[in-house]
Coordinates of C-alpha atoms and ligand atoms in Angstrom, one line a residue:
M1 CA -25.3 13.1 11.4
W2 CA -21.5 13.2 11.2
R3 CA -19.5 16.3 11.9
T4 CA -16.0 17.2 11.5
V5 CA -14.0 18.1 14.7
E6 CA -11.1 20.1 14.0
G7 CA -7.8 18.4 14.8
I8 CA -9.6 15.3 15.8
G9 CA -11.5 13.8 12.8
I10 CA -15.2 12.9 12.4
E11 CA -17.5 12.4 15.0
R12 CA -20.8 10.6 14.9
T13 CA -23.1 8.7 17.2
P14 CA -23.1 4.9 17.1
E15 CA -26.7 5.1 15.6
D16 CA -25.4 7.2 12.7
S17 CA -22.3 4.7 12.0
P18 CA -22.3 3.3 8.5
F19 CA -19.8 0.8 9.6
R20 CA -22.3 -1.6 11.5
R21 CA -24.6 -1.9 8.6
V22 CA -21.8 -2.7 6.1
N23 CA -20.1 -5.1 8.6
D24 CA -23.4 -7.1 9.1
I25 CA -23.5 -7.5 5.2
V26 CA -19.9 -8.5 4.5
T27 CA -19.5 -11.1 7.1
G28 CA -20.4 -14.7 6.2
I29 CA -21.5 -15.8 2.7
D30 CA -25.5 -15.6 2.9
E31 CA -25.9 -19.2 1.5
K32 CA -29.3 -20.3 2.8
D33 CA -29.5 -23.2 0.5
D34 CA -26.2 -24.3 1.6
R35 CA -24.8 -24.4 -1.9
F36 CA -21.2 -24.1 -0.6
M37 CA -21.8 -26.9 2.1
G38 CA -21.3 -24.5 4.9
A39 CA -17.9 -23.1 3.7
V40 CA -17.3 -19.8 5.5
A41 CA -14.9 -18.4 2.9
P42 CA -16.4 -18.9 -0.7
P43 CA -15.0 -21.9 -2.5
I44 CA -13.6 -21.0 -6.0
Y45 CA -15.5 -22.6 -8.8
E46 CA -12.7 -23.1 -11.4
N47 CA -14.7 -24.4 -14.4
S48 CA -16.2 -23.1 -17.6
I49 CA -18.7 -26.0 -18.1
Y50 CA -21.4 -27.3 -16.0
R51 CA -23.2 -30.6 -16.9
L52 CA -26.9 -30.7 -17.1
P53 CA -28.7 -33.9 -16.1
D54 CA -31.1 -34.5 -18.8
F55 CA -32.9 -33.0 -21.9
A56 CA -35.8 -31.7 -19.8
T57 CA -33.6 -29.7 -17.5
A58 CA -31.6 -28.2 -20.4
K59 CA -34.9 -27.3 -21.9
S60 CA -36.3 -25.7 -18.7
F61 CA -33.2 -24.0 -18.1
N62 CA -33.1 -22.3 -21.6
K63 CA -36.8 -21.2 -21.0
G64 CA -35.5 -19.6 -17.7
E65 CA -37.6 -21.8 -15.6
V66 CA -34.8 -23.3 -13.6
E67 CA -31.7 -21.7 -12.2
R68 CA -28.5 -23.6 -13.0
Y69 CA -25.1 -23.0 -14.0
M70 CA -24.0 -23.9 -17.6
Y71 CA -21.2 -21.8 -18.9
G72 CA -18.7 -20.0 -16.9
K73 CA -18.9 -16.8 -18.9
N74 CA -22.5 -16.4 -18.3
A75 CA -22.4 -17.1 -14.6
N76 CA -20.1 -18.5 -11.9
P77 CA -21.2 -19.3 -8.2
T78 CA -18.2 -17.7 -6.5
T79 CA -18.8 -14.5 -8.6
D80 CA -22.6 -14.7 -8.0
A81 CA -21.9 -14.8 -4.2
L82 CA -19.8 -11.6 -4.6
A83 CA -22.5 -10.0 -6.7
H84 CA -24.9 -10.7 -4.1
K85 CA -22.9 -9.0 -1.4
L86 CA -22.4 -6.0 -3.6
A87 CA -26.1 -5.5 -4.4
L88 CA -26.8 -5.7 -0.7
L89 CA -24.0 -3.0 0.0
E90 CA -25.4 -0.6 -2.5
G91 CA -29.2 -1.4 -1.5
G92 CA -29.8 -2.6 -5.2
E93 CA -31.8 -5.7 -6.1
A94 CA -28.9 -7.2 -8.4
A95 CA -25.3 -6.7 -9.5
L96 CA -22.9 -7.9 -12.1
C97 CA -19.1 -8.1 -11.7
Y98 CA -16.7 -7.2 -14.4
S99 CA -13.0 -7.6 -15.1
S100 CA -12.3 -4.0 -14.4
G101 CA -14.0 -0.7 -13.5
T102 CA -13.5 0.4 -17.0
A103 CA -15.3 -2.6 -18.4
A104 CA -18.2 -1.8 -16.1
I105 CA -18.3 1.7 -17.2
F106 CA -18.3 0.6 -20.9
T107 CA -21.0 -1.8 -20.2
A108 CA -23.2 0.7 -18.5
L109 CA -22.7 3.4 -21.3
M110 CA -23.5 0.9 -24.0
A111 CA -26.7 -0.1 -22.2
G112 CA -27.8 3.5 -22.1
L113 CA -26.4 4.7 -25.5
Q114 CA -26.7 1.7 -27.8
H115 CA -29.4 3.4 -29.9
G116 CA -27.6 6.7 -30.0
G117 CA -28.7 9.9 -28.2
H118 CA -27.3 12.4 -25.9
I119 CA -25.4 12.0 -22.7
I120 CA -24.9 14.6 -19.8
V121 CA -21.5 13.9 -18.1
V122 CA -19.9 15.7 -15.2
K123 CA -16.7 17.5 -16.1
N124 CA -13.5 16.0 -14.5
V125 CA -14.9 12.5 -14.8
Y126 CA -12.6 9.6 -14.7
G127 CA -10.5 9.9 -17.9
R128 CA -11.5 6.7 -19.7
T129 CA -15.1 7.6 -19.2
S130 CA -14.8 10.7 -21.2
G131 CA -12.6 8.7 -23.7
F132 CA -15.3 6.2 -24.2
L133 CA -17.8 9.1 -25.4
K134 CA -15.3 9.9 -28.2
L135 CA -15.4 6.3 -29.2
F136 CA -19.3 6.2 -29.2
H137 CA -19.5 9.4 -31.4
P138 CA -19.7 7.5 -34.8
L139 CA -22.7 5.6 -33.2
G140 CA -24.6 8.9 -33.2
V141 CA -23.8 9.7 -29.4
T142 CA -23.3 13.3 -28.4
A143 CA -21.9 14.3 -25.2
T144 CA -22.3 17.5 -23.0
F145 CA -19.8 17.9 -20.2
V146 CA -21.4 20.1 -17.3
D147 CA -20.3 21.6 -14.0
G148 CA -22.3 19.3 -12.0
T149 CA -22.1 21.1 -8.7
E150 CA -25.3 23.1 -9.6
L151 CA -28.4 21.3 -10.5
Q152 CA -29.4 24.2 -12.9
A153 CA -26.5 23.5 -15.2
I154 CA -27.6 20.0 -15.6
E155 CA -31.1 20.9 -16.2
D156 CA -30.2 23.6 -18.9
T157 CA -28.2 20.8 -20.9
I158 CA -31.2 18.4 -21.1
Q159 CA -32.1 17.8 -24.8
P160 CA -35.2 15.9 -26.1
D161 CA -32.9 12.9 -27.0
T162 CA -31.0 12.9 -23.5
K163 CA -30.8 9.3 -22.6
V164 CA -28.2 9.4 -19.7
I165 CA -26.9 11.5 -17.0
Y166 CA -23.7 10.3 -15.7
L167 CA -22.5 11.4 -12.4
E168 CA -19.2 10.9 -10.4
S169 CA -19.6 12.3 -6.9
P170 CA -17.0 13.1 -5.8
T171 CA -14.8 13.3 -8.7
S172 CA -11.3 11.8 -8.1
W173 CA -9.1 14.9 -8.5
Q174 CA -11.1 17.9 -7.7
F175 CA -13.8 16.3 -5.5
E176 CA -16.5 18.3 -6.8
L177 CA -19.9 16.8 -5.6
Q178 CA -23.2 16.6 -7.4
P179 CA -26.6 17.0 -5.7
I180 CA -27.5 13.3 -6.3
Q181 CA -31.0 13.3 -5.1
D182 CA -32.0 16.5 -7.0
V183 CA -30.4 15.1 -10.2
A184 CA -32.2 11.8 -9.8
E185 CA -35.7 13.5 -9.5
L186 CA -35.0 15.8 -12.4
A187 CA -33.9 12.7 -14.5
R188 CA -36.9 10.8 -13.6
K189 CA -39.2 13.6 -14.6
H190 CA -37.6 13.5 -18.2
N191 CA -37.3 9.8 -18.3
I192 CA -33.6 9.9 -18.4
T193 CA -31.3 7.0 -16.9
T194 CA -28.9 8.0 -14.1
M195 CA -25.6 6.5 -13.6
I196 CA -22.9 7.3 -10.8
D197 CA -19.5 6.2 -10.3
N198 CA -19.5 5.7 -6.7
T199 CA -15.8 4.6 -6.5
W200 CA -14.6 7.3 -4.2
A201 CA -17.1 7.0 -1.4
T202 CA -17.6 3.3 -1.5
P203 CA -20.9 1.7 -0.4
V204 CA -20.0 2.5 3.2
F205 CA -20.1 6.4 2.8
Q206 CA -22.6 6.9 -0.1
N207 CA -25.7 4.7 -1.1
P208 CA -26.9 6.4 -4.6
I209 CA -29.6 4.0 -5.2
G210 CA -31.5 5.2 -2.1
L211 CA -31.1 8.7 -3.4
G212 CA -32.9 7.7 -6.6
I213 CA -30.1 6.8 -9.0
D214 CA -30.5 3.8 -11.4
L215 CA -27.1 2.3 -11.8
V216 CA -24.2 2.5 -9.5
I217 CA -20.7 1.6 -10.8
H218 CA -17.6 0.8 -9.0
S219 CA -14.0 0.2 -9.8
A220 CA -13.3 -2.5 -7.0
S221 CA -9.7 -2.1 -7.9
K222 CA -9.6 0.7 -5.2
Y223 CA -11.3 0.4 -1.7
L224 CA -13.5 -2.6 -2.4
G225 CA -10.6 -4.8 -3.0
G226 CA -8.4 -2.7 -0.7
H227 CA -5.1 -4.5 -1.0
S228 CA -3.7 -3.3 -4.4
D229 CA -3.8 -6.8 -5.7
L230 CA -6.8 -7.0 -8.1
V231 CA -8.5 -5.2 -10.8
A232 CA -12.3 -5.4 -10.9
G233 CA -15.5 -3.6 -11.5
A234 CA -19.2 -3.9 -10.7
I235 CA -22.6 -2.5 -11.6
I236 CA -25.5 -2.5 -9.2
G237 CA -29.2 -1.6 -9.8
S238 CA -32.6 -3.0 -10.0
R239 CA -33.2 -6.6 -11.4
E240 CA -34.7 -5.3 -14.5
R241 CA -31.9 -2.8 -15.3
I242 CA -29.3 -5.4 -14.6
A243 CA -30.9 -7.9 -16.8
Q244 CA -30.7 -5.5 -19.6
L245 CA -27.0 -4.7 -19.6
P246 CA -25.2 -6.1 -22.8
Q247 CA -23.0 -9.0 -22.1
L248 CA -19.6 -7.9 -23.5
G249 CA -17.7 -10.9 -22.2
A250 CA -15.6 -8.8 -19.7
V251 CA -16.4 -11.2 -16.6
L252 CA -14.4 -11.2 -13.4
S253 CA -12.7 -14.6 -12.9
P254 CA -13.6 -16.8 -9.9
H255 CA -10.2 -16.2 -8.3
E256 CA -10.6 -12.6 -8.4
S257 CA -14.1 -12.7 -7.2
A258 CA -12.9 -14.8 -4.1
K259 CA -10.0 -12.2 -3.5
L260 CA -12.4 -9.4 -3.7
M261 CA -14.9 -11.1 -1.3
K262 CA -11.9 -11.3 1.1
G263 CA -11.2 -7.6 0.7
L264 CA -14.8 -6.8 1.4
R265 CA -14.8 -8.4 4.8
T266 CA -12.4 -5.8 6.0
L267 CA -14.0 -2.9 4.1
P268 CA -15.9 -1.2 7.1
I269 CA -12.7 -1.6 9.4
R270 CA -10.5 -0.3 6.5
M271 CA -12.7 2.7 5.6
E272 CA -13.1 3.8 9.4
R273 CA -9.3 4.0 9.5
H274 CA -8.9 5.7 6.2
E275 CA -11.4 8.3 7.2
K276 CA -10.0 9.0 10.6
S277 CA -6.5 9.5 9.2
S278 CA -7.3 11.5 6.2
M279 CA -9.3 14.0 8.3
K280 CA -6.1 14.4 10.5
I281 CA -4.0 14.7 7.4
A282 CA -6.5 17.1 5.7
D283 CA -6.7 19.2 8.7
Y284 CA -2.7 19.4 9.1
L285 CA -2.3 20.2 5.2
N286 CA -5.0 22.9 5.7
R287 CA -2.9 24.6 8.3
N288 CA 0.5 24.4 6.4
G289 CA 1.4 27.8 4.9
I290 CA 2.9 26.2 1.9
I291 CA -0.2 24.6 0.8
H292 CA -2.8 26.9 -0.7
E293 CA -5.8 24.4 -1.4
V294 CA -6.9 21.2 0.2
R295 CA -9.5 19.5 -1.6
Y296 CA -11.3 17.2 0.7
P297 CA -15.1 16.9 1.3
G298 CA -14.7 16.1 4.9
L299 CA -13.0 19.7 5.7
P300 CA -15.5 22.4 7.0
A301 CA -13.5 24.8 4.6
F302 CA -14.4 22.7 1.5
G303 CA -16.8 24.5 -0.6
Q304 CA -19.4 21.8 -0.8
H305 CA -18.9 20.4 2.8
E306 CA -22.7 20.8 3.7
L307 CA -23.8 18.9 0.6
A308 CA -21.3 16.1 1.6
R309 CA -22.7 15.9 5.0
R310 CA -26.3 15.8 3.6
Q311 CA -25.7 12.9 1.0
M312 CA -22.8 10.9 2.3
H313 CA -22.3 9.1 5.7
G314 CA -18.6 10.0 5.7
C315 CA -15.4 10.3 3.7
S316 CA -12.8 8.1 2.4
G317 CA -9.0 8.7 2.1
L318 CA -8.3 10.2 -1.2
L319 CA -7.6 14.0 -1.2
S320 CA -5.6 16.5 -3.2
F321 CA -3.8 19.8 -2.4
K322 CA -1.8 22.3 -4.2
L323 CA 1.5 23.4 -3.3
D324 CA 2.6 27.0 -3.3
T325 CA 5.7 26.5 -5.3
D326 CA 7.2 25.7 -8.8
L327 CA 7.6 22.4 -10.5
A328 CA 11.1 21.9 -9.0
G329 CA 9.6 22.4 -5.5
V330 CA 6.9 19.8 -6.1
E331 CA 9.9 17.4 -7.3
R332 CA 11.8 18.2 -3.9
F333 CA 8.6 17.5 -1.9
I334 CA 7.8 14.2 -3.8
N335 CA 11.5 12.9 -3.6
G336 CA 11.6 13.9 -0.1
L337 CA 8.8 11.6 1.0
R338 CA 10.4 8.4 2.8
H339 CA 7.2 6.4 3.7
V340 CA 4.8 7.5 1.2
S341 CA 5.2 5.8 -2.4
I342 CA 4.8 7.4 -5.8
G343 CA 2.1 5.8 -7.6
G344 CA -1.0 6.3 -9.8
S345 CA -3.9 4.5 -8.3
W346 CA -5.4 4.5 -4.9
G347 CA -7.5 2.7 -2.2
G348 CA -5.0 0.4 -0.9
F349 CA -3.2 -0.5 2.3
D350 CA 0.0 1.7 1.6
S351 CA -0.2 5.5 1.0
I352 CA 0.5 6.5 -2.5
I353 CA 1.0 10.1 -3.9
Y354 CA 0.7 11.3 -7.6
T355 CA 1.2 14.8 -9.0
T356 CA 0.2 16.5 -12.1
A357 CA 3.7 17.7 -12.3
M358 CA 5.1 14.2 -13.3
S359 CA 2.8 14.1 -16.3
A360 CA 4.4 13.6 -19.9
N361 CA 2.1 16.4 -21.2
V362 CA 2.1 19.0 -18.4
E363 CA 1.1 21.6 -20.9
E364 CA -1.9 19.8 -22.0
M365 CA -3.0 19.1 -18.7
L366 CA -2.8 22.9 -17.9
L367 CA -5.2 23.5 -20.6
E368 CA -7.6 21.0 -19.1
G369 CA -7.6 23.0 -15.9
F370 CA -5.2 20.9 -13.8
I371 CA -2.7 23.0 -11.7
P372 CA 0.9 21.6 -12.2
T373 CA 1.7 21.7 -8.5
Q374 CA -1.5 19.6 -7.4
C375 CA -0.8 16.4 -5.5
R376 CA -3.2 13.6 -4.9
L377 CA -2.5 11.6 -1.9
S378 CA -4.2 8.1 -1.0
V379 CA -4.0 8.0 2.7
G380 CA -3.3 4.2 3.5
L381 CA -3.7 2.2 6.6
E382 CA -0.3 3.1 8.2
H383 CA -0.2 4.8 11.6
V384 CA -1.3 8.4 11.0
D385 CA 1.6 9.7 13.0
T386 CA 4.1 8.0 10.6
L387 CA 2.1 9.8 7.8
L388 CA 2.1 13.1 9.3
E389 CA 5.9 13.0 10.2
D390 CA 6.6 11.9 6.7
L391 CA 4.6 14.8 5.1
D392 CA 6.0 17.2 7.6
Q393 CA 9.7 16.5 6.8
A394 CA 9.3 16.5 3.1
L395 CA 7.3 19.6 2.9
R396 CA 10.2 21.3 4.6
K397 CA 12.4 20.5 1.7
V398 CA 9.9 22.3 -0.9
Ligands
PLP401 C1 -9.8 3.6 -11.3 C2 -11.2 4.2 -11.5 C3 -11.9 3.6 -12.5 C4 -11.6 2.6 -13.4 O1 -11.4 1.3 -12.8 P1 -10.4 0.2 -13.2 O2 -10.6 -0.8 -12.1 O3 -9.1 0.5 -13.1 O4 -10.8 -0.1 -14.6 C5 -13.2 4.2 -12.8 N1 -13.5 5.4 -11.9 C6 -12.7 5.9 -11.1 C7 -13.3 7.0 -10.2 C8 -11.6 5.4 -10.7 O5 -10.7 5.8 -9.8

């Protein structure tokens, strides 16, 4: 079991290390049948049409008796190699890759809600996820947003026609966790499908399928890719559930698939560094008098730290904190940063910061419970002392 050591970071025994398991999966391309002629990096299959040798093969293919490639939108060998790795990483039987995390979310929601019904969603979920539910409203879908930190709140919200419970643990601004295993058990009792957005934790630090979740969703545009050079998504689950996902055409290109596989190779190394640096930075921020709340599940002071330790193997590098100042003070802090860049996304090599104070509609966001002086920092792979120095000199300008 990992534990937080103040001022140092996270400590764990080698047997508890999630990095070795992931490293064993991401190296090599697992082609036992040597489909790729021994290539160590995946070749890019840049084609839409595949020739079938004769009438009988075409017929067998259509009956599902032989596995072949026929059309690029349905399957691509490069993308399949990636999907195979993602399934292994999450401990699922199968996976499908999408042109974005958003496309993956839409597909999963469509699979669960195509016949209407009720969905329970945790509050502070990724913005486009809640946006989709408004879009689904005319299809007869109703949604209830709950505080998912307590199992009881979810249980109280279940209705006879509840089809899906949708989690995001932790959420990506407030970092609220849900008790994943308990929710999965509850859902199973009521025959409800469970889905989770696992983007923050990555398969390195959290494996929801092992905790009983049906479908795991990723935005691979963050840590899985890891180099801020691609947009992609994925859904992982049982063979049966993955086969039932509707084909909406938002497939991932073979080029992006190859690039993503390259990113995956360094995933365990990168996550180890992100975690180590983030622990130090969270600890530093937590001691700084101008900051009144650091939200990072790895901090012992974090309200749900014990749950984080129970259901995650460690912590990634995105955290938020609130500055004890006004909007002008936040602006001085952000403009004072020399190394950390201003930007909206996260999970890449470079450290990026964003604040609610920069939003076009600060007033609207206040109503949604955002604090205008809240900053979200994606701790990158730079040397941690460079980052600490940069934050320190900028905080002095507040
Ligand atoms: C970015 C993000 C998404 C959406 O992924 P895209 O690849 O940008 O479409 C979904 N969930 C979370 C938590 C995200 O941060």
